[in-house]
Coordinates of N, CA and C in Angstrom, one line a residue:
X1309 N -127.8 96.8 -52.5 CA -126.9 97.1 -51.4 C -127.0 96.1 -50.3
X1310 N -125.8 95.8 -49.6 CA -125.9 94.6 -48.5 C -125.5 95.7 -47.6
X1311 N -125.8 95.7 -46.7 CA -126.1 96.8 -45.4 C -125.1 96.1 -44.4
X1312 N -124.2 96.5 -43.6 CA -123.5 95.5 -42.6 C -123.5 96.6 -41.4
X1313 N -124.1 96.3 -40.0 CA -124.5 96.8 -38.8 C -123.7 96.1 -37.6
X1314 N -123.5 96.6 -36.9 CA -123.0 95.9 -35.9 C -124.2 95.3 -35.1
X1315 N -124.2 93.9 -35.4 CA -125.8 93.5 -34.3 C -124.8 93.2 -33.0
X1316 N -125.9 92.9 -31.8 CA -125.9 92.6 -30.4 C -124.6 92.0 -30.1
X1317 N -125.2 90.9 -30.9 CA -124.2 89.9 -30.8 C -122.4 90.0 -31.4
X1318 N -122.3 90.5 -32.2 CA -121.0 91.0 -32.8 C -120.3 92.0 -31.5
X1319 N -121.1 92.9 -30.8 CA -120.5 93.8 -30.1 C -120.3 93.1 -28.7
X1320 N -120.4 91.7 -28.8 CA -119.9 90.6 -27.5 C -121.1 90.1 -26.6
X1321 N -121.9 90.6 -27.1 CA -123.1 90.1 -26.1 C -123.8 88.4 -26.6
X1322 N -123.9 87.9 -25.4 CA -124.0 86.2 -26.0 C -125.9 86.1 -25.8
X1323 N -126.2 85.7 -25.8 CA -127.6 85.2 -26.6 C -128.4 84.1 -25.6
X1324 N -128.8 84.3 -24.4 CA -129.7 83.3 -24.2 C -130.5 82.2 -24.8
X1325 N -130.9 81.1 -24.5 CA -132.2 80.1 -25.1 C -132.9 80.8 -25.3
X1326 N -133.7 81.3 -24.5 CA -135.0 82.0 -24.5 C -135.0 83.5 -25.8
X1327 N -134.0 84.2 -25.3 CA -133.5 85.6 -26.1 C -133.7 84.8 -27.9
X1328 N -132.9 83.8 -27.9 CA -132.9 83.3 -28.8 C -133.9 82.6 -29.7
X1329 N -134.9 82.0 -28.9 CA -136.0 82.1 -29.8 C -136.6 82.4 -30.3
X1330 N -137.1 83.9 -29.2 CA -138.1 85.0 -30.0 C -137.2 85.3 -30.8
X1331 N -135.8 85.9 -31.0 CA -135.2 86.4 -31.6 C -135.6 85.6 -33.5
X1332 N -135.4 84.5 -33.3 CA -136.1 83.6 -34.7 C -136.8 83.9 -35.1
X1333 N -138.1 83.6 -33.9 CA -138.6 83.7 -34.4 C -139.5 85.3 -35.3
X1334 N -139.0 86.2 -35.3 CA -138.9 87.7 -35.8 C -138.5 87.4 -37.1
X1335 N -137.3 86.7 -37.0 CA -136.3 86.7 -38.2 C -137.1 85.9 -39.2
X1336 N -138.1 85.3 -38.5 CA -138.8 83.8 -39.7 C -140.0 84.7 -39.5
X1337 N -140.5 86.0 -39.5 CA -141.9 86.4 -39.5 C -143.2 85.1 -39.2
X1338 N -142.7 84.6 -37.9 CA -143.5 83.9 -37.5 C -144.0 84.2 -36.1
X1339 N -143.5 85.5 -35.5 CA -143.6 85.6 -34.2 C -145.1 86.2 -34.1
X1340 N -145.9 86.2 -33.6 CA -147.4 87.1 -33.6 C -147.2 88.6 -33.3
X1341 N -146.1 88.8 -32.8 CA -146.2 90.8 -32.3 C -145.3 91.4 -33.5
X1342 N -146.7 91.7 -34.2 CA -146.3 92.3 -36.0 C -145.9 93.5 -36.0
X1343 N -146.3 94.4 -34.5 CA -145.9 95.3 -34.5 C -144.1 96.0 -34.1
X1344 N -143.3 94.8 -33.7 CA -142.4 94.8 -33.1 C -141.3 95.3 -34.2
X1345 N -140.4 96.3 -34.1 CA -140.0 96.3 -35.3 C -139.1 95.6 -35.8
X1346 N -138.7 94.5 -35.1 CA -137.6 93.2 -35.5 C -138.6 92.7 -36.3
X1347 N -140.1 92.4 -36.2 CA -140.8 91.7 -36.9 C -140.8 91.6 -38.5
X1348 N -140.8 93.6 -38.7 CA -140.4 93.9 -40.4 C -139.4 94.3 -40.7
X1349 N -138.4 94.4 -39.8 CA -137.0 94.9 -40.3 C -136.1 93.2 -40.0
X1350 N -136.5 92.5 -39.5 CA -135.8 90.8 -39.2 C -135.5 90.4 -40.9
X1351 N -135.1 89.3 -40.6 CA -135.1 88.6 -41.7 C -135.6 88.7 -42.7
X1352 N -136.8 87.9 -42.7 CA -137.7 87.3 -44.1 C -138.7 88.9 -43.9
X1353 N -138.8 89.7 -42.8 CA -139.4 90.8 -42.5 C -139.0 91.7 -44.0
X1354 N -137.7 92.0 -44.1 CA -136.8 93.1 -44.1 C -136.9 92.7 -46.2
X1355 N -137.5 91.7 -46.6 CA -137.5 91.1 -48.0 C -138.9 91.5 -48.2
X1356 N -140.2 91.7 -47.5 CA -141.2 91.8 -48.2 C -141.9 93.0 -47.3
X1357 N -142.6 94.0 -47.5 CA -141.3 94.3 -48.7 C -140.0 95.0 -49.1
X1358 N -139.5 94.2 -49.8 CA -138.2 94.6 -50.1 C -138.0 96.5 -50.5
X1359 N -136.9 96.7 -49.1 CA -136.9 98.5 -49.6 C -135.5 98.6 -50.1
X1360 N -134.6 97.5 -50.8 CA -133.5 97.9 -51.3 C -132.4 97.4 -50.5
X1361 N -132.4 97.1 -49.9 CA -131.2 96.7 -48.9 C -131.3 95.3 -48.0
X1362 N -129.7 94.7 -48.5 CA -130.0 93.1 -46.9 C -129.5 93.4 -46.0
X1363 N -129.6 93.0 -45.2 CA -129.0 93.5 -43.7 C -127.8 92.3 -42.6
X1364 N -126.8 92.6 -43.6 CA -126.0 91.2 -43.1 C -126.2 90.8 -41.5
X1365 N -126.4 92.0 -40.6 CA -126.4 91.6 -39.4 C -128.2 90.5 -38.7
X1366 N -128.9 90.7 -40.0 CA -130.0 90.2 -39.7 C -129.7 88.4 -39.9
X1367 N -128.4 88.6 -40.8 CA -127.9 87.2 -41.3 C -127.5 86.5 -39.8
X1368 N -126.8 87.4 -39.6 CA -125.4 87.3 -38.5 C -126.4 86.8 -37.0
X1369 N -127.4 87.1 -37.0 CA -128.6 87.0 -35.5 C -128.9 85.7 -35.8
X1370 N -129.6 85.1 -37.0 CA -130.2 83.8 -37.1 C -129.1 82.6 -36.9
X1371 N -127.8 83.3 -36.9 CA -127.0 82.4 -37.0 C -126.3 82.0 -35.2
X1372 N -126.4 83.2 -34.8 CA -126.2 83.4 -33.4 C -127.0 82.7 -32.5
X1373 N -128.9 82.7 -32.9 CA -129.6 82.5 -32.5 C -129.1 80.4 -32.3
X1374 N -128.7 80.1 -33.7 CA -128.7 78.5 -33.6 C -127.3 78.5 -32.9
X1375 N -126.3 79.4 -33.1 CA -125.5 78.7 -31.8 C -125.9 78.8 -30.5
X1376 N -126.9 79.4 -30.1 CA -127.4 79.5 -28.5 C -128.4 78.4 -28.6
X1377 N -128.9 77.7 -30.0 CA -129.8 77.0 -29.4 C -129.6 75.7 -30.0
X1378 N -128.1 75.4 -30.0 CA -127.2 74.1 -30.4 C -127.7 73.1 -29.7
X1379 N -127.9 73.2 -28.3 CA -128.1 72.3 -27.3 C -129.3 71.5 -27.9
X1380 N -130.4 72.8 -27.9 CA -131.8 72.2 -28.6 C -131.7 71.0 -29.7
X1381 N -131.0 71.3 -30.5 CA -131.0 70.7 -31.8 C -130.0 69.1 -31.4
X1382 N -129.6 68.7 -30.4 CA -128.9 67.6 -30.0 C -130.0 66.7 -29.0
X1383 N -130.7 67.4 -28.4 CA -131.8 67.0 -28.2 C -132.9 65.6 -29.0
X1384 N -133.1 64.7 -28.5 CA -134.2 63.6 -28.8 C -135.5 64.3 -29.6
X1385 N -135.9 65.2 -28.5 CA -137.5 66.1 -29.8 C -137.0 67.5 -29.4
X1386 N -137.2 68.3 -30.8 CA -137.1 69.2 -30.5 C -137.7 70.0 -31.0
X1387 N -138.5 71.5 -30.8 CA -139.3 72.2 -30.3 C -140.1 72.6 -31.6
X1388 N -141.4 72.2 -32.4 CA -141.6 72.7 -33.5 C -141.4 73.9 -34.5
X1389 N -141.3 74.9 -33.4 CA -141.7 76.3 -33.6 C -140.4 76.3 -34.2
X1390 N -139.0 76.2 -33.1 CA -137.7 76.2 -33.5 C -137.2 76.0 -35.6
X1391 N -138.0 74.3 -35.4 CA -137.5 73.8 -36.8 C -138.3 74.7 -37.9
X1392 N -139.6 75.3 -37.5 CA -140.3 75.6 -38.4 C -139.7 77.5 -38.5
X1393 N -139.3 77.7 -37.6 CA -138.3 79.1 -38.0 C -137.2 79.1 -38.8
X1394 N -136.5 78.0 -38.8 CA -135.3 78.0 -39.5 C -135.8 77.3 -41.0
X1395 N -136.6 76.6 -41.1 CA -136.9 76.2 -42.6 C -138.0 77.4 -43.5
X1396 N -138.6 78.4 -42.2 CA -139.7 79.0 -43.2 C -138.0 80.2 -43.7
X1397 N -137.3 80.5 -43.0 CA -136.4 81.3 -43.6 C -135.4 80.7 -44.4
X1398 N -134.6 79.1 -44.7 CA -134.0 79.2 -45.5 C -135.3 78.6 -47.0
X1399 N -136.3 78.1 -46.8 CA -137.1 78.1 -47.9 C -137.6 79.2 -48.7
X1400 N -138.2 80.1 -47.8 CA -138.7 81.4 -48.0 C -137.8 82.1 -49.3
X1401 N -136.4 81.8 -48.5 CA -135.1 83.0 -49.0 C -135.1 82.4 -50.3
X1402 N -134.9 81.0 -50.5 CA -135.0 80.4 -51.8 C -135.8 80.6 -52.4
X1403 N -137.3 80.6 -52.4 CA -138.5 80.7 -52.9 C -138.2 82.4 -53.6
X1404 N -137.9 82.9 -53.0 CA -138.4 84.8 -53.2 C -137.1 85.0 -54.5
X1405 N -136.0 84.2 -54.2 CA -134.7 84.6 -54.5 C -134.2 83.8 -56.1
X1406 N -135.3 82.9 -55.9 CA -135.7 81.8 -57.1 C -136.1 82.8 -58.8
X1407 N -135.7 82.1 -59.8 CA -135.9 82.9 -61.2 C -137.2 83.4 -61.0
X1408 N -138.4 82.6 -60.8 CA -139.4 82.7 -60.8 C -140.2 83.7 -59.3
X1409 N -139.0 83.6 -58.5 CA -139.5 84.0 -57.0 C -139.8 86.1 -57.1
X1410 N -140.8 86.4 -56.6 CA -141.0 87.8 -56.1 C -139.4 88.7 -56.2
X1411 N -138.8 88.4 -55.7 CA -137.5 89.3 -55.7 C -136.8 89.2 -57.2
X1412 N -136.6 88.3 -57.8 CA -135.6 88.4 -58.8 C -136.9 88.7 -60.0
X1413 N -138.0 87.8 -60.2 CA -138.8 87.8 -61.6 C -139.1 89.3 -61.2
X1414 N -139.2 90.1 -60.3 CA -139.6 91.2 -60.6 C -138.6 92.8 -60.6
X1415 N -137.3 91.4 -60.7 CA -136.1 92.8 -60.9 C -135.8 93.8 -59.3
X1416 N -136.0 92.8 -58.4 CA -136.3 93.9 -57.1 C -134.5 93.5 -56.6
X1417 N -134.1 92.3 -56.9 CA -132.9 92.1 -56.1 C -131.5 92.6 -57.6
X1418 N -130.2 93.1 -56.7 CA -129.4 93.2 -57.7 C -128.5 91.7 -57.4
X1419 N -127.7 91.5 -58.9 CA -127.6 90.2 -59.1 C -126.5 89.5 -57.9
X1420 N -125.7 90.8 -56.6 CA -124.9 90.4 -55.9 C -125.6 90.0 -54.2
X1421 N -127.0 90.7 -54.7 CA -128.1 91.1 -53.6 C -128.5 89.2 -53.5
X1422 N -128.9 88.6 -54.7 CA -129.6 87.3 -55.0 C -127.8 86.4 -54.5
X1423 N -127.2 86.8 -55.1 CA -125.5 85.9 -54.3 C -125.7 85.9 -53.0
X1424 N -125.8 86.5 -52.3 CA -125.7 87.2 -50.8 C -126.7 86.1 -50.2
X1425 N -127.7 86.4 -50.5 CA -129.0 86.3 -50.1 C -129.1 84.3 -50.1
X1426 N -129.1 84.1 -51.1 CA -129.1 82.4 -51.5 C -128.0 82.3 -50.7
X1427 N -126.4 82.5 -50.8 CA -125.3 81.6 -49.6 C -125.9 82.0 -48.5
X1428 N -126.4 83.4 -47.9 CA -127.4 82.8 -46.5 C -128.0 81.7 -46.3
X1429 N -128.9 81.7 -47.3 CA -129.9 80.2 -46.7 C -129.0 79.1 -46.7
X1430 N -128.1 79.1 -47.9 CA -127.0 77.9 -47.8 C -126.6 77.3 -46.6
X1431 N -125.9 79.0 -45.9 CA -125.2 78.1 -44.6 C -126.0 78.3 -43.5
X1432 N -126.8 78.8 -43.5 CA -128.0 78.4 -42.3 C -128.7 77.1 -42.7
X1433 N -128.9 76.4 -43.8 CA -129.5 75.5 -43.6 C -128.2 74.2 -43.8
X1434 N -127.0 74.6 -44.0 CA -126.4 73.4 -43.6 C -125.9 73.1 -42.2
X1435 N -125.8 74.7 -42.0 CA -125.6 74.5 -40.2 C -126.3 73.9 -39.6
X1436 N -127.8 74.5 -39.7 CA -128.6 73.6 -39.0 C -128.6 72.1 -39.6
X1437 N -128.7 71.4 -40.5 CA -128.4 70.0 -40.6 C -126.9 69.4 -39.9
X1438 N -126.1 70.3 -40.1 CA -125.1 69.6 -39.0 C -125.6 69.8 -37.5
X1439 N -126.0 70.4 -37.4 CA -126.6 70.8 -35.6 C -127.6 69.4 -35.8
X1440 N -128.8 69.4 -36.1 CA -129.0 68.3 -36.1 C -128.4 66.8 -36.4
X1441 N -127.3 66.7 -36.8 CA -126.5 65.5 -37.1 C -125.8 65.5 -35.7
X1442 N -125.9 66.3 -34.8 CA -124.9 66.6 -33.8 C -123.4 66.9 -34.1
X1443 N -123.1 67.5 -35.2 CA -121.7 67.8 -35.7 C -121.5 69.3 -35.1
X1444 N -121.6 69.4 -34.1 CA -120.9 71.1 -33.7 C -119.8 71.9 -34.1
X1445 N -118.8 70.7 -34.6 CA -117.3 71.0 -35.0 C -117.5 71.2 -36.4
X1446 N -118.5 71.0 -37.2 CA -118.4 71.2 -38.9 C -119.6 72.3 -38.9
X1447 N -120.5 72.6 -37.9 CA -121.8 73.1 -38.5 C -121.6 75.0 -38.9
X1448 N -120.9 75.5 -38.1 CA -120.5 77.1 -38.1 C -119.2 77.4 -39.1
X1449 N -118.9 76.5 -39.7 CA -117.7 76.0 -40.8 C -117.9 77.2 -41.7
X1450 N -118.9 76.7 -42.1 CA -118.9 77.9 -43.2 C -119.2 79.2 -43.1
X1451 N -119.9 79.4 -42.2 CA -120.6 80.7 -41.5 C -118.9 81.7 -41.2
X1452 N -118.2 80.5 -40.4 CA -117.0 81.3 -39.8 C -116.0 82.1 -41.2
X1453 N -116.4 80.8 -42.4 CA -115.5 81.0 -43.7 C -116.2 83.0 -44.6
X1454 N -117.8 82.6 -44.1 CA -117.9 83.8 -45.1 C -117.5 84.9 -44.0
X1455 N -117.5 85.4 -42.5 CA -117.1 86.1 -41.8 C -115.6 86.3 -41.9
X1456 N -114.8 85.8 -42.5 CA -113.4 85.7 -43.1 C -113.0 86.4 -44.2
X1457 N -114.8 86.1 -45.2 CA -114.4 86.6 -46.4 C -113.4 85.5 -47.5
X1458 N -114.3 84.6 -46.9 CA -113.6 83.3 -47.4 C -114.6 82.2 -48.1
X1459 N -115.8 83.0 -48.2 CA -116.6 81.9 -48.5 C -116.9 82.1 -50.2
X1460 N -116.5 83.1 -51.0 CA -116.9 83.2 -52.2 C -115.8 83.3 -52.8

């Protein structure tokens, strides 16, 4: 089952820099306060372990998170933590979601659950390559297409 919530951000609230990166980093279970419950209900949190359910709005935050932190990624150097939140989550997603990965070899994801799940990392990790390319105008492209219901 793919779970769809109204997050923060959907009900108009815009996202600080700062808001923004703890918020990642939750979502990339990289933040140290394990007790927080964004920590296991976030992202890559909310997959291991997996209780049955994705949480599109947890999709919808990482993606919010890189439009608030566009600036960053146009930037000369930019912030380790940042790149290493967004790659441990679209690798992770792939790793887990992979034939051989925890979720599918062990029968935990259903087969629309592993669809879902993989076009996440897809357009998070091409967004962010366009954000790093400095392409602002192509990077949310797709993001905006599956919010359409246009992306499959």
């Amino acid at each position: 089952m793919i779970k769809s919530a109204k997050s923060s951000v959907e009900m108009g609230k815009t996202m600080d820099k700062n808001s923004a990166k703890e918020l990642l980093s939750f979502h990339s279970g990289r933040n140290s306060d394990i007790h927080n419950p964004k920590w296991e209900n976030g992202f890559l949190g909310s997959l291991r372990p997996f209780r049955g359910e994705l949480y599109k709005e947890n999709f919808m935050e990482v993606m919010e998170c890189l439009k608030a932190l566009k600036e960053e990624f146009a930037a000369e150097t930019i912030e380790k933590d940042i790149v290493a939140d967004v790659v441990a989550i679209t690798h992770l997603s792939r790793a887990w979601a992979s034939p051989d990965g925890m979720l599918v070899y062990n029968h935990i994801l259903t087969e629309e659950q592993e669809k879902h799940l993989l076009v996440w990392a897809d357009i998070i990790e091409s967004c962010f390559m366009y954000l790093l390319d400095g392409d602002e105008e192509d990077a949310f492209s797709d993001y905006e297409d599956y919010l359409e219901d246009e992306y499959f």
